[in-house]
Amino acid sequence: MPILRIALDLPLFTLFDYTVADDVPVVVGQRVIVPFGKRQLLGVVWERGAESSLAAGRIKPVTAVLDDVPPLPAELLNLLRFCSDYYHFPLGQTVLAALPARLRSGQAVVQKTAVFYGLTPLGAGLNLAEFPARKMVQRRILARLATGGAEWSALKKLSATAGGQLKALEKLGYVTRVAGCTPLPPSPACGGGEQNTAHSFASAHALNAEQQTAVDAVLACPRYGCFLLHGITGSGKTEVYMHLMQAALRRGVQVLLLVPEINLTPQLEQYFRRRFAEVELVSLHSGLAEGARAQNWLHAQSGAARIVLGTRLAVFAPLPQLGLILVDEEHDGSFKQQDGLRYSARDVAIFRANWRGIPIVLGSATPSLESWQHASTGRYHLLSLTQRAVAHARLPNIGCIPLNQTPLYEGLSPLLIAALEQRLQRGEQSLLFLNRRGYAPVLMCTECSWVSGCPHCAGKLVLHQKDRRLRCHHCGQQQRVPLVCPSCQHPELRPIGIGTQRLEATLQARFPTARILRVDRDSTRNQGTWHAMRQQIEQGEVDILLGTQMLAKGHDFPNVTLVGVLNPDGGLYSADFRASEKLFAQLAQVAGRAGRADKAGEVLIQTAFPDHPLFRALCAHDYVAWTKVLLAERAQAGFPPFVHQVLLRAEGLQESAVYEFMHAARTAARGLNMSVEVYGVIPAALPKRANHFMAQLLVQCPSRKPLQDFIRAWKPQLDTLPSKGLRYALDIDPLGF
DNA sequence: AGCACGCCGACT
DNA sequence: GTCGGCGTGCTC
């Protein structure tokens, strides 16, 4: 009887052997149900063999072989094995984590095929202007289909009665069902201008010379190649993606587009859908309902979906005809998973492209230092977009307002207040960026030194004035604001520092007639609120917008002509060596929100360090100068990208147990006497969170290979150390500290 | 991870 | 005398 080696969702690095009857057709990559102890588990067939090293009597037969969906393709299994090895995470857990939850449960999955509609020649010949005006829904459907084929799910959104009306149009012979996965006819080599065929993907915009050069460079690459597309905000990176995607679709290959957080940018999906209306596009992200996620995943696997747009988890989508990968905002930290399989979707994508022999494009206005370094050593190909592609758009004027020279009014400098006033008079919008939600970050007694510390964390309780509560942003702990100091009973407690709520109140008091909107996690808690707010902003119903980084990511507010940045200095001299890199990217991004329409934008940054190289570079729009500063710093300190790192993290209820474990781990690491640098055990950035103490230990090495060898020797030792009451994990290429 | 077995404290 | 604490150990 054949032996199947199964990957199971267990924290173990071993595969488990099972027998299967000779006549049961089962292949590698197929899902199976197997008995495991008392339970029945779902696993994935990893290998098929004739014998096992185990005594025959101990091997159980598989319970069931699932064939509701096709087996996982070899390429995906290979990618998962790489991830398991590289991130030192159990294979079975890696494999199962990559599947949509539906496929992880034994419940059968029914695969639905997308139903596509398109115009018949008769329908295409219709003159919509002459179409009866009263048949609103039919008109809308026809207008939509005139821009290309569309999926039923998209059409039904046009109206509640779209179903019936579509049937009516079908009966009239104007509309017909079309196959969803029509491969596009190959077109003659690009470069000779756009063709206006039936498949010309509506509205292909003309490219400027730089964009064209970038597109040509990628198209000229027939094998693996990693391209770093560095383009300032508004330089038209998206347009480059569009052209590359178009060319890829013409070649009949699938495209994977990874974005940081799709939930924050739903309009991006609409944009791509509209532009590539002829082909099936699916999205993959955690915001999807499980059913939809599984369906989209299966459409990717079947090849029906030609474009997959998704967040980091989409890097594990099965894509049999994958021919191009795009990673937008490649510097963004959300590509790194921070628990479980701690992978970097950007890095996994690069590995995948390499393995598959296809080009990959990493796009950013502020590339990560790692990618930039690779581009300068020639490992990646640098493609630069230096001009604003959008007609008559100008770069914003960025300037610093030095603090400690002028008195502040509740955190606002007179200059910033004057600038706000001016926009109000001109009827233009302003945006204030303050990366701190709540009213004040801490409450303090004016008499003794009591501050509102969280009883469960190392952090402070944040004052939320509206509901008169103190909240911990780390563990969720909340309590009423005390009336007197809990320590000395003094009645005066003072809010220290400024959060978005306080800023909102200040602005309201200072500009009583202005329409002010606060955007942060608290104000957008309810489903759809953020969407409604965006519409308010777009329709000019808001004068002053203020909020946290939610405002910085991906949204364009064309009428904003002033961006004020309130408290950025924390990122300048942080314990995390990547904080200033992140700050620059963040500020460049908010700055890009200003003046994207034909109005010039102004960015004012309130800082106590106006001469800091970060601000100098930012004001000069000089990312390259900034990277030089950073690279010099990192080289000097011996930090990435000049070394590779692994971080051991441990946490537990008992502080002493955590540190004993970590010190033992450190001793073991030193004892291995390998050519890696082992640092000391230090508390995590937040040393205590929800009553758990957290510590970490950094190990680094200039090259990957010795570091991986070290981990392979170290990991088994860690597993033998006493670790009762604590959890630990290895983080390869860690981001946050 | 579960879920066993396995030895020591307070209960009908 | 038993119920149950969670400390090791195994699961193909």
XYZ file of C-alpha atoms in Angstrom, chain A:
737
model
C 0.000 0.000 0.000
C 1.274 3.466 -0.860
C 2.477 5.693 1.932
C 1.403 9.329 2.020
C 3.448 11.870 3.922
C 1.078 14.510 5.196
C 1.666 18.094 6.324
C -0.577 18.828 9.303
C -1.440 22.058 11.080
C 0.744 21.317 14.116
C 3.684 23.134 15.674
C 5.941 20.294 14.548
C 8.471 20.161 11.778
C 7.766 16.514 10.900
C 5.454 15.062 8.298
C 3.175 12.191 9.262
C 2.895 8.888 7.378
C -0.433 7.338 6.456
C -1.469 4.479 4.219
C -3.961 4.675 1.432
C -5.544 1.897 -0.623
C -3.805 1.180 -3.952
C -6.849 1.996 -5.992
C -7.497 5.411 -4.426
C -6.237 8.079 -6.785
C -4.373 10.627 -4.695
C -1.599 13.003 -5.650
C 0.783 15.391 -3.981
C -0.936 18.664 -3.112
C -4.291 17.091 -2.462
C -6.156 17.689 0.794
C -6.917 14.706 2.989
C -8.577 13.992 6.319
C -6.480 11.798 8.621
C -6.907 10.361 12.103
C -4.498 11.984 14.555
C -4.712 10.745 18.102
C -8.346 11.175 18.986
C -9.047 13.763 16.348
C -9.531 13.970 12.633
C -7.328 16.595 10.996
C -7.156 18.105 7.566
C -3.754 17.902 5.957
C -2.026 18.251 2.625
C -0.280 15.358 0.861
C 3.346 16.393 0.703
C 4.962 13.228 -0.645
C 3.889 9.878 -1.956
C 6.120 6.875 -1.409
C 6.213 3.096 -1.179
C 7.576 2.684 2.322
C 7.862 4.282 5.717
C 10.536 4.237 8.396
C 7.772 3.577 10.883
C 6.621 0.103 11.993
C 3.751 -0.904 9.742
C 1.449 -1.397 12.730
C 1.704 2.245 13.754
C 0.615 3.679 10.453
C -3.056 4.482 10.132
C -4.995 4.758 6.904
C -6.253 8.152 5.707
C -9.890 8.758 6.504
C -10.781 10.563 3.306
C -9.218 12.038 0.235
C -10.805 15.351 -0.671
C -11.254 16.134 -4.328
C -13.616 19.081 -4.173
C -10.851 21.381 -5.343
C -7.800 20.673 -7.510
C -4.543 19.736 -5.766
C -2.205 22.570 -4.803
C 0.211 23.115 -7.667
C 3.827 22.049 -7.226
C 5.023 25.639 -7.567
C 2.989 26.699 -4.545
C 4.179 23.733 -2.485
C 7.700 24.659 -3.366
C 7.147 28.253 -2.314
C 5.686 27.091 0.991
C 8.602 24.775 1.638
C 10.952 27.664 1.068
C 9.001 29.803 3.536
C 8.971 27.061 6.139
C 12.758 26.662 5.793
C 13.622 30.316 5.596
C 11.355 31.520 8.396
C 11.928 28.379 10.477
C 8.232 27.826 10.878
C 6.631 24.355 10.917
C 5.856 23.160 7.401
C 2.298 22.059 8.085
C 1.407 25.340 9.731
C 2.987 27.218 6.858
C 0.993 25.250 4.296
C -2.305 25.478 6.112
C -1.838 29.160 6.914
C -1.599 29.851 3.187
C -5.015 28.327 2.476
C -8.301 30.193 2.805
C -10.072 29.022 5.978
C -12.736 27.280 3.895
C -10.151 24.930 2.448
C -8.775 24.273 5.907
C -12.091 22.894 7.057
C -13.262 19.539 5.763
C -16.494 20.985 4.505
C -16.724 20.575 0.739
C -16.168 23.670 -1.337
C -18.387 24.175 -4.332
C -16.594 26.042 -7.020
C -18.629 28.704 -8.714
C -17.660 30.060 -12.059
C -17.928 33.742 -12.704
C -20.643 34.647 -15.155
C -19.514 37.281 -17.590
C -21.726 39.382 -19.782
C -20.906 41.341 -22.872
C -22.677 43.166 -25.690
C -23.735 41.274 -28.764
C -22.937 42.944 -32.098
C -26.566 44.078 -32.082
C -26.142 45.558 -28.612
C -22.887 47.202 -29.574
C -24.619 48.874 -32.505
C -27.169 50.540 -30.273
C -27.126 54.277 -29.905
C -27.632 54.797 -26.192
C -28.831 58.345 -26.724
C -31.812 56.942 -28.602
C -32.511 54.257 -26.052
C -35.742 54.864 -24.110
C -34.862 57.149 -21.240
C -37.351 55.469 -18.933
C -35.489 52.186 -19.066
C -32.940 53.518 -16.629
C -31.544 50.232 -15.416
C -31.214 48.778 -18.911
C -29.459 51.929 -20.014
C -27.065 51.698 -17.129
C -26.279 48.071 -17.883
C -25.699 48.819 -21.563
C -23.505 51.796 -20.738
C -21.465 49.668 -18.377
C -21.066 46.870 -20.919
C -20.104 49.347 -23.612
C -16.839 49.859 -21.715
C -16.159 46.121 -21.843
C -17.406 42.833 -20.484
C -18.436 42.645 -16.870
C -19.043 40.055 -14.237
C -22.528 39.417 -12.967
C -21.478 40.403 -9.474
C -20.458 43.828 -10.791
C -23.617 44.294 -12.822
C -25.944 43.445 -10.001
C -24.568 46.380 -8.054
C -25.957 48.753 -10.685
C -29.476 48.294 -9.450
C -31.684 46.110 -7.300
C -33.559 45.068 -10.424
C -30.449 44.463 -12.520
C -31.137 40.713 -12.640
C -34.507 41.000 -14.355
C -33.395 43.787 -16.658
C -30.337 41.830 -17.700
C -32.561 38.893 -18.618
C -34.731 41.256 -20.643
C -31.694 42.578 -22.513
C -30.558 39.030 -23.145
C -33.961 38.225 -24.616
C -33.771 41.300 -26.833
C -30.467 40.012 -28.134
C -28.399 42.974 -26.964
C -26.497 41.163 -24.281
C -25.026 37.701 -23.983
C -23.089 35.579 -21.581
C -19.438 35.230 -22.443
C -16.760 32.913 -21.147
C -15.047 34.494 -18.191
C -11.473 33.531 -18.931
C -11.081 34.435 -22.568
C -7.351 34.706 -23.138
C -6.589 37.850 -24.988
C -5.265 37.663 -28.501
C -1.543 38.269 -28.602
C -0.655 41.629 -30.017
C 2.401 42.629 -32.008
C 5.343 43.662 -29.883
C 4.762 46.802 -27.895
C 6.472 50.075 -28.572
C 4.624 50.860 -31.757
C 1.869 52.748 -30.018
C -1.463 51.517 -28.774
C -3.718 49.566 -31.003
C -7.362 50.253 -31.011
C -8.691 46.731 -31.169
C -11.650 45.308 -29.313
C -9.211 44.348 -26.588
C -7.393 47.604 -26.232
C -8.329 48.016 -22.556
C -10.303 51.211 -22.492
C -8.389 54.411 -22.012
C -4.760 53.455 -22.179
C -3.164 56.730 -21.224
C -0.114 57.986 -23.013
C 3.129 57.656 -21.132
C 5.836 60.241 -20.772
C 9.385 59.346 -21.743
C 10.419 58.172 -18.277
C 7.361 56.015 -17.878
C 7.871 54.540 -21.310
C 11.500 53.758 -20.512
C 10.402 51.972 -17.360
C 7.744 49.982 -19.172
C 10.140 49.053 -21.969
C 12.799 47.902 -19.526
C 10.454 45.501 -17.801
C 8.918 44.277 -21.046
C 12.376 43.577 -22.412
C 13.041 41.186 -19.556
C 12.043 37.676 -20.589
C 13.158 36.014 -17.349
C 13.508 36.869 -13.687
C 14.428 40.446 -12.996
C 13.677 42.620 -10.012
C 12.878 46.225 -10.890
C 12.704 48.990 -8.340
C 10.338 51.631 -9.642
C 11.161 54.785 -7.745
C 8.672 57.501 -8.505
C 7.641 60.546 -6.538
C 3.967 61.000 -5.715
C 2.072 61.894 -8.818
C 4.799 60.663 -11.151
C 2.446 58.036 -12.521
C 3.652 54.749 -11.068
C 0.156 53.367 -11.377
C 0.128 54.140 -15.066
C 3.328 52.148 -15.468
C 1.681 49.241 -13.654
C -1.297 49.545 -15.976
C 0.774 49.304 -19.106
C 2.787 46.397 -17.774
C -0.387 44.594 -16.781
C -1.904 45.240 -20.146
C 1.106 43.792 -21.914
C 1.116 40.790 -19.587
C -2.577 40.133 -20.175
C -1.994 40.282 -23.910
C 0.689 37.649 -23.523
C -1.896 35.521 -21.783
C -0.242 35.406 -18.367
C -1.683 36.147 -14.944
C -0.709 39.217 -12.962
C -0.299 39.468 -9.203
C -0.517 42.948 -7.711
C 0.291 43.259 -4.027
C -0.760 46.343 -2.082
C -0.245 47.171 1.599
C -3.797 47.419 2.923
C -6.677 47.011 0.555
C -9.320 47.801 3.165
C -7.939 51.306 3.268
C -8.060 51.689 -0.488
C -11.242 50.144 -1.871
C -11.267 52.650 -4.702
C -8.032 51.178 -6.005
C -9.828 47.947 -6.762
C -12.592 49.837 -8.590
C -9.977 51.685 -10.574
C -8.319 48.492 -11.802
C -11.649 46.800 -12.414
C -12.781 49.619 -14.616
C -9.532 49.753 -16.476
C -9.432 46.004 -17.104
C -13.133 45.394 -17.450
C -12.639 42.654 -20.043
C -10.851 40.248 -17.764
C -11.665 38.722 -14.452
C -10.004 40.431 -11.530
C -10.250 39.022 -8.041
C -9.098 40.485 -4.788
C -7.670 38.581 -1.857
C -7.516 40.140 1.582
C -8.626 39.496 5.120
C -11.631 41.778 4.780
C -13.365 39.343 2.433
C -16.012 36.954 3.667
C -14.642 33.425 3.864
C -16.818 32.172 1.031
C -15.699 34.943 -1.289
C -12.083 34.478 -0.314
C -12.199 30.777 -1.169
C -13.964 31.453 -4.473
C -11.460 34.118 -5.474
C -8.597 31.857 -4.517
C -10.023 29.060 -6.646
C -10.475 31.439 -9.553
C -6.818 32.306 -9.274
C -5.949 28.628 -9.271
C -8.134 27.747 -12.243
C -6.667 30.593 -14.245
C -10.081 32.207 -14.656
C -8.855 35.250 -12.754
C -6.258 37.030 -14.865
C -5.464 39.663 -12.253
C -5.145 39.032 -8.549
C -5.100 42.161 -6.410
C -4.388 41.554 -2.784
C -2.620 42.164 0.472
C 0.352 40.164 1.726
C -1.575 36.897 2.009
C -2.214 36.997 -1.746
C 1.444 36.185 -2.343
C 0.448 32.576 -1.622
C -2.326 32.484 -4.202
C -1.960 29.608 -6.676
C -1.377 31.186 -10.084
C -0.634 28.589 -12.743
C 0.053 31.162 -15.455
C 1.691 33.830 -13.321
C 3.805 36.062 -15.526
C 4.232 39.336 -13.665
C 4.319 40.453 -10.044
C 3.882 44.047 -8.934
C 4.430 45.180 -5.350
C 3.050 48.649 -4.742
C 4.422 50.746 -1.854
C 7.057 48.084 -1.344
C 8.528 49.920 1.669
C 5.314 49.528 3.635
C 5.630 47.652 6.895
C 2.327 45.874 6.477
C 3.891 43.482 3.983
C 5.529 41.876 6.988
C 3.358 39.555 9.034
C 3.929 40.100 12.729
C 2.769 36.786 14.149
C 2.678 33.128 13.250
C 4.568 32.735 9.994
C 6.461 36.016 10.143
C 6.984 36.404 6.430
C 7.635 39.431 4.309
C 5.260 39.227 1.354
C 7.604 41.444 -0.654
C 10.544 39.116 -0.100
C 8.464 36.006 -0.732
C 7.198 37.616 -3.932
C 10.773 38.198 -5.073
C 11.648 34.584 -4.357
C 8.572 33.465 -6.233
C 9.381 35.594 -9.256
C 12.931 34.312 -9.242
C 11.839 30.693 -9.037
C 9.311 31.197 -11.768
C 11.645 33.161 -14.001
C 9.414 36.203 -14.367
C 9.889 39.924 -13.776
C 8.815 41.610 -10.562
C 8.386 45.339 -10.044
C 8.675 46.980 -6.629
C 7.180 50.443 -6.650
C 7.548 53.243 -4.125
C 8.125 56.961 -3.734
C 10.336 56.143 -0.779
C 11.808 52.666 -1.300
C 12.958 50.686 1.691
C 16.654 51.040 2.351
C 17.084 47.329 1.634
C 15.617 47.639 -1.836
C 17.467 50.858 -2.539
C 20.749 49.234 -1.582
C 20.025 46.286 -3.858
C 19.269 48.679 -6.670
C 22.542 50.510 -6.181
C 24.567 47.297 -6.184
C 22.864 46.256 -9.394
C 20.973 43.347 -7.919
C 17.761 45.168 -8.749
C 17.270 47.405 -11.752
C 16.458 50.961 -10.800
C 13.743 52.724 -12.773
C 13.225 56.353 -11.809
C 10.251 58.575 -12.422
C 11.302 62.087 -11.533
C 8.563 64.156 -13.137
C 5.016 64.656 -12.094
C 3.086 62.979 -14.874
C -0.196 64.589 -13.991
C -0.493 67.700 -16.110
C 0.147 71.045 -14.388
C 0.638 69.379 -11.033
C 3.445 70.878 -9.012
C 5.427 69.566 -6.092
C 4.258 70.990 -2.787
C 6.361 73.516 -0.940
C 7.606 71.862 2.207
C 8.873 73.930 5.092
C 9.579 73.577 8.782
C 8.182 75.713 11.562
C 10.850 75.722 14.272
C 9.388 75.191 17.713
C 10.860 76.633 20.923
C 10.955 80.036 19.266
C 7.287 80.802 19.375
C 4.684 80.097 22.024
C 2.242 77.398 21.015
C -1.501 77.612 21.245
C -2.506 74.092 22.293
C 0.215 72.621 20.138
C -0.400 74.935 17.187
C 2.177 77.531 16.174
C 1.034 81.007 15.089
C 2.374 80.330 11.606
C 0.311 77.197 11.202
C -2.774 78.935 12.580
C -2.285 81.760 10.099
C -1.911 79.283 7.260
C -5.112 77.533 8.307
C -6.897 80.867 8.476
C -5.767 81.721 4.995
C -7.126 78.443 3.536
C -10.425 79.009 5.273
C -10.681 82.447 3.695
C -9.821 81.055 0.284
C -12.275 78.190 0.681
C -9.550 75.578 0.386
C -9.075 72.464 2.478
C -6.367 71.815 5.061
C -5.111 68.564 6.472
C -3.454 68.189 9.847
C -1.442 65.070 10.535
C -1.013 63.962 14.130
C -0.181 60.358 14.740
C -1.776 60.106 18.171
C -5.375 59.278 18.799
C -7.279 60.114 21.933
C -7.446 63.433 23.756
C -4.110 63.370 25.551
C -1.524 60.585 25.681
C -1.330 60.717 29.459
C -3.013 62.195 32.509
C -0.816 63.604 35.270
C -1.253 64.868 38.811
C -0.116 68.459 39.269
C 0.792 67.809 42.889
C 2.601 64.470 43.110
C 4.244 62.689 40.189
C 1.365 60.288 39.483
C 0.766 59.483 35.832
C -1.933 57.304 34.316
C 0.002 54.084 33.775
C -1.748 50.965 32.540
C -2.002 48.331 35.300
C -1.373 45.574 32.726
C 1.139 47.149 30.368
C 4.281 49.211 30.414
C 2.442 51.949 28.508
C 0.265 54.830 29.643
C -3.491 55.067 29.690
C -4.661 57.573 27.114
C -7.278 60.118 28.046
C -10.398 59.934 25.896
C -12.264 63.048 26.892
C -15.528 62.390 25.084
C -16.516 59.429 27.226
C -14.398 60.517 30.185
C -12.344 57.347 30.129
C -8.712 56.335 30.306
C -7.832 53.719 27.709
C -4.836 51.534 27.077
C -4.078 51.384 23.367
C -2.141 48.147 23.839
C -4.410 45.888 25.887
C -7.812 47.556 25.673
C -7.977 48.192 29.417
C -10.271 51.131 30.185
C -11.528 52.923 33.262
C -13.363 56.088 34.298
C -11.247 59.180 34.623
C -10.506 59.522 38.342
C -11.876 62.674 39.982
C -8.884 63.070 42.246
C -5.343 61.789 42.024
C -5.390 58.080 42.964
C -2.070 58.540 44.706
C -2.374 61.784 46.725
C -6.068 62.694 46.367
C -5.158 66.052 44.900
C -8.122 67.253 42.804
C -6.179 68.642 39.844
C -5.234 66.172 37.135
C -3.793 67.578 33.955
C -3.886 66.068 30.455
C -0.340 66.038 29.099
C 0.352 66.142 25.395
C -2.016 66.371 22.459
C -4.044 63.724 20.683
C -6.382 64.069 17.723
C -9.442 64.631 19.912
C -7.808 67.503 21.721
C -6.610 68.990 18.462
C -10.149 68.761 17.138
C -11.485 70.617 20.165
C -8.764 73.241 19.836
C -9.516 73.827 16.174
C -13.221 73.988 16.840
C -12.639 76.665 19.470
C -10.192 78.622 17.340
C -12.207 78.378 14.103
C -15.824 78.196 15.276
C -17.331 78.408 11.802
C -14.986 75.933 10.123
C -16.236 72.471 9.274
C -13.778 70.143 10.963
C -13.495 66.394 10.489
C -11.403 64.045 12.569
C -10.277 60.781 10.961
C -8.758 58.130 13.187
C -9.522 54.625 14.334
C -11.961 55.959 16.939
C -13.973 58.172 14.607
C -14.158 55.533 11.857
C -14.938 52.594 14.096
C -18.255 51.812 12.434
C -18.439 50.047 9.081
C -18.624 52.441 6.183
C -17.982 55.566 8.230
C -14.639 56.201 6.612
C -16.184 55.775 3.196
C -18.888 58.311 4.027
C -16.266 60.698 5.383
C -14.236 60.471 2.197
C -17.282 61.474 0.203
C -17.862 64.384 2.545
C -14.291 65.491 1.976
C -14.504 65.082 -1.785
C -17.707 67.069 -1.960
C -16.057 69.976 -0.185
C -18.117 69.659 2.978
C -14.994 69.773 5.112
C -12.625 72.689 5.697
C -10.109 71.176 8.079
C -9.306 67.505 8.101
C -7.275 66.127 10.925
C -6.195 62.647 11.730
C -3.650 59.907 12.091
C -1.798 57.922 9.430
C -5.139 56.757 8.079
C -5.086 60.031 6.189
C -1.649 59.445 4.750
C -2.305 56.167 3.009
C -3.389 56.119 -0.566
C -6.155 58.669 -0.573
C -6.135 61.717 -2.728
C -7.808 64.851 -1.509
C -7.513 67.144 -4.511
C -8.728 70.270 -2.747
C -6.261 70.078 0.097
C -3.706 72.838 -0.345
C -2.218 72.812 3.129
C -0.794 69.915 5.081
C 0.301 70.538 8.648
C 2.402 67.982 10.509
C 2.177 68.239 14.246
C 4.385 65.961 16.296
C 6.898 64.133 14.142
C 9.956 64.456 16.380
C 9.403 61.162 18.186
C 10.572 59.345 15.074
C 13.860 61.204 14.900
C 15.687 59.828 17.879
C 13.863 56.586 18.540
C 15.308 53.367 19.920
C 14.105 51.639 16.756
C 16.752 52.306 14.155
C 14.133 52.122 11.421
C 11.910 54.809 12.960
C 13.396 57.684 10.984
C 13.234 55.726 7.734
C 9.569 55.114 8.411
C 8.979 58.737 9.392
C 10.445 60.036 6.146
C 8.257 57.701 4.114
C 5.213 58.686 6.106
C 5.850 62.401 5.806
C 6.610 62.141 2.109
C 3.303 60.377 1.751
C 1.234 62.977 3.645
C 3.092 65.730 1.875
C 1.960 64.134 -1.367
C -1.645 64.694 -0.337
C -1.177 68.438 -0.832
C -1.750 70.163 -4.107
C -2.382 67.297 -6.435
C -4.906 69.246 -8.408
C -3.915 72.459 -10.155
C -3.512 74.295 -6.876
C -0.037 74.474 -5.411
C 0.296 72.713 -2.101
C 2.074 73.806 1.023
C 3.371 71.521 3.741
C 4.295 72.908 7.155
C 6.083 70.743 9.674
C 6.296 71.810 13.288
C 9.549 70.552 14.695
C 12.151 71.328 17.295
C 14.826 70.041 14.887
C 14.337 71.926 11.628
C 17.969 71.296 10.706
C 17.738 67.545 11.018
C 18.851 65.901 7.768
C 15.476 64.191 7.524
C 13.642 67.496 7.231
C 16.296 69.030 5.021
C 15.952 66.163 2.573
C 12.181 66.167 2.832
C 11.953 69.901 2.127
C 14.215 69.491 -0.882
C 12.162 66.517 -2.124
C 15.427 64.676 -2.114
C 14.908 61.045 -1.239
C 18.333 60.152 -2.591
C 20.083 62.585 -0.255
C 18.141 61.067 2.625
C 19.174 57.526 1.731
C 22.798 58.652 1.779
C 22.366 59.903 5.339
C 20.612 56.731 6.392
C 23.032 54.389 4.669
C 25.989 56.141 6.302
C 24.291 55.773 9.681
C 23.527 52.112 9.146
C 26.985 51.320 7.855
C 28.463 53.041 10.878
C 26.214 51.207 13.323
C 26.469 47.897 11.496
C 22.739 47.607 10.887
C 20.633 46.500 7.915
C 20.923 46.605 4.975
C 24.573 45.864 5.726
C 23.726 42.905 7.939
C 20.936 40.383 8.157
C 19.148 39.819 11.421
C 17.151 37.298 13.379
C 15.314 38.262 16.517
C 14.305 35.846 19.242
C 11.207 37.089 21.010
C 9.812 35.562 24.189
C 6.900 36.493 26.399
C 5.339 35.148 29.555
C 3.453 36.090 32.696
C 6.537 35.686 34.829
C 9.223 38.205 34.094
C 11.965 36.109 35.660
C 11.062 33.034 33.591
C 11.186 35.077 30.394
C 14.625 36.465 31.157
C 15.992 33.148 32.398
C 14.943 31.558 29.144
C 16.408 34.366 27.095
C 19.717 34.299 28.906
C 19.916 30.541 28.473
C 19.154 31.067 24.771
C 21.941 33.617 24.597
C 24.393 31.303 26.313
C 23.463 28.570 23.854
C 23.935 30.951 20.946
C 27.376 32.002 22.161
C 28.275 28.396 22.847
C 27.754 27.512 19.216
C 30.716 29.713 18.485
C 29.592 30.494 14.977
C 30.441 33.552 12.945
C 27.412 35.572 13.984
C 27.096 38.514 16.315
C 24.954 37.758 19.379
C 23.652 40.848 21.158
C 22.391 41.087 24.734
C 18.931 40.265 26.014
C 16.838 43.418 26.106
C 13.222 44.236 26.969
C 10.922 44.661 23.975
C 9.943 48.181 22.883
C 6.895 47.666 25.076
C 8.385 45.560 27.891
C 5.020 44.496 29.283
C 1.754 44.115 27.458
C -1.488 42.686 28.839
C 0.457 41.365 31.844
C 2.943 39.555 29.625
C 6.584 40.456 29.872
C 8.380 40.571 26.561
C 12.075 40.361 25.875
C 14.177 39.951 22.785
C 17.580 38.905 21.618
C 19.153 40.028 18.385
C 21.594 38.005 16.311
C 23.072 39.328 13.106
C 25.510 38.535 10.385
C 26.653 40.250 7.194
C 25.417 37.422 5.000
C 22.369 35.231 4.969
C 23.934 31.816 4.663
C 25.905 31.724 7.947
C 22.944 33.250 9.749
C 20.645 30.514 8.439
C 23.209 27.873 9.395
C 23.358 29.349 12.854
C 19.575 29.302 13.268
C 19.472 25.688 12.164
C 21.921 24.804 14.923
C 20.348 27.091 17.504
C 16.661 26.262 17.059
C 16.865 22.650 18.339
C 18.671 23.900 21.433
C 15.964 26.465 22.114
C 13.371 23.726 21.963
C 15.136 21.815 24.749
C 15.409 24.800 27.095
C 12.922 24.977 29.961
C 10.136 27.156 28.612
C 7.163 26.534 30.843
C 4.713 29.376 30.926
C 6.230 31.262 28.044
C 6.012 31.489 24.292
C 8.849 32.272 21.997
C 9.328 32.809 18.301
C 12.079 33.518 15.829
C 11.598 36.539 13.631
C 13.731 36.447 10.510
C 14.422 39.878 8.983
C 12.501 41.577 11.812
C 10.963 44.985 11.255
C 9.760 46.395 14.557
C 11.739 46.111 17.791
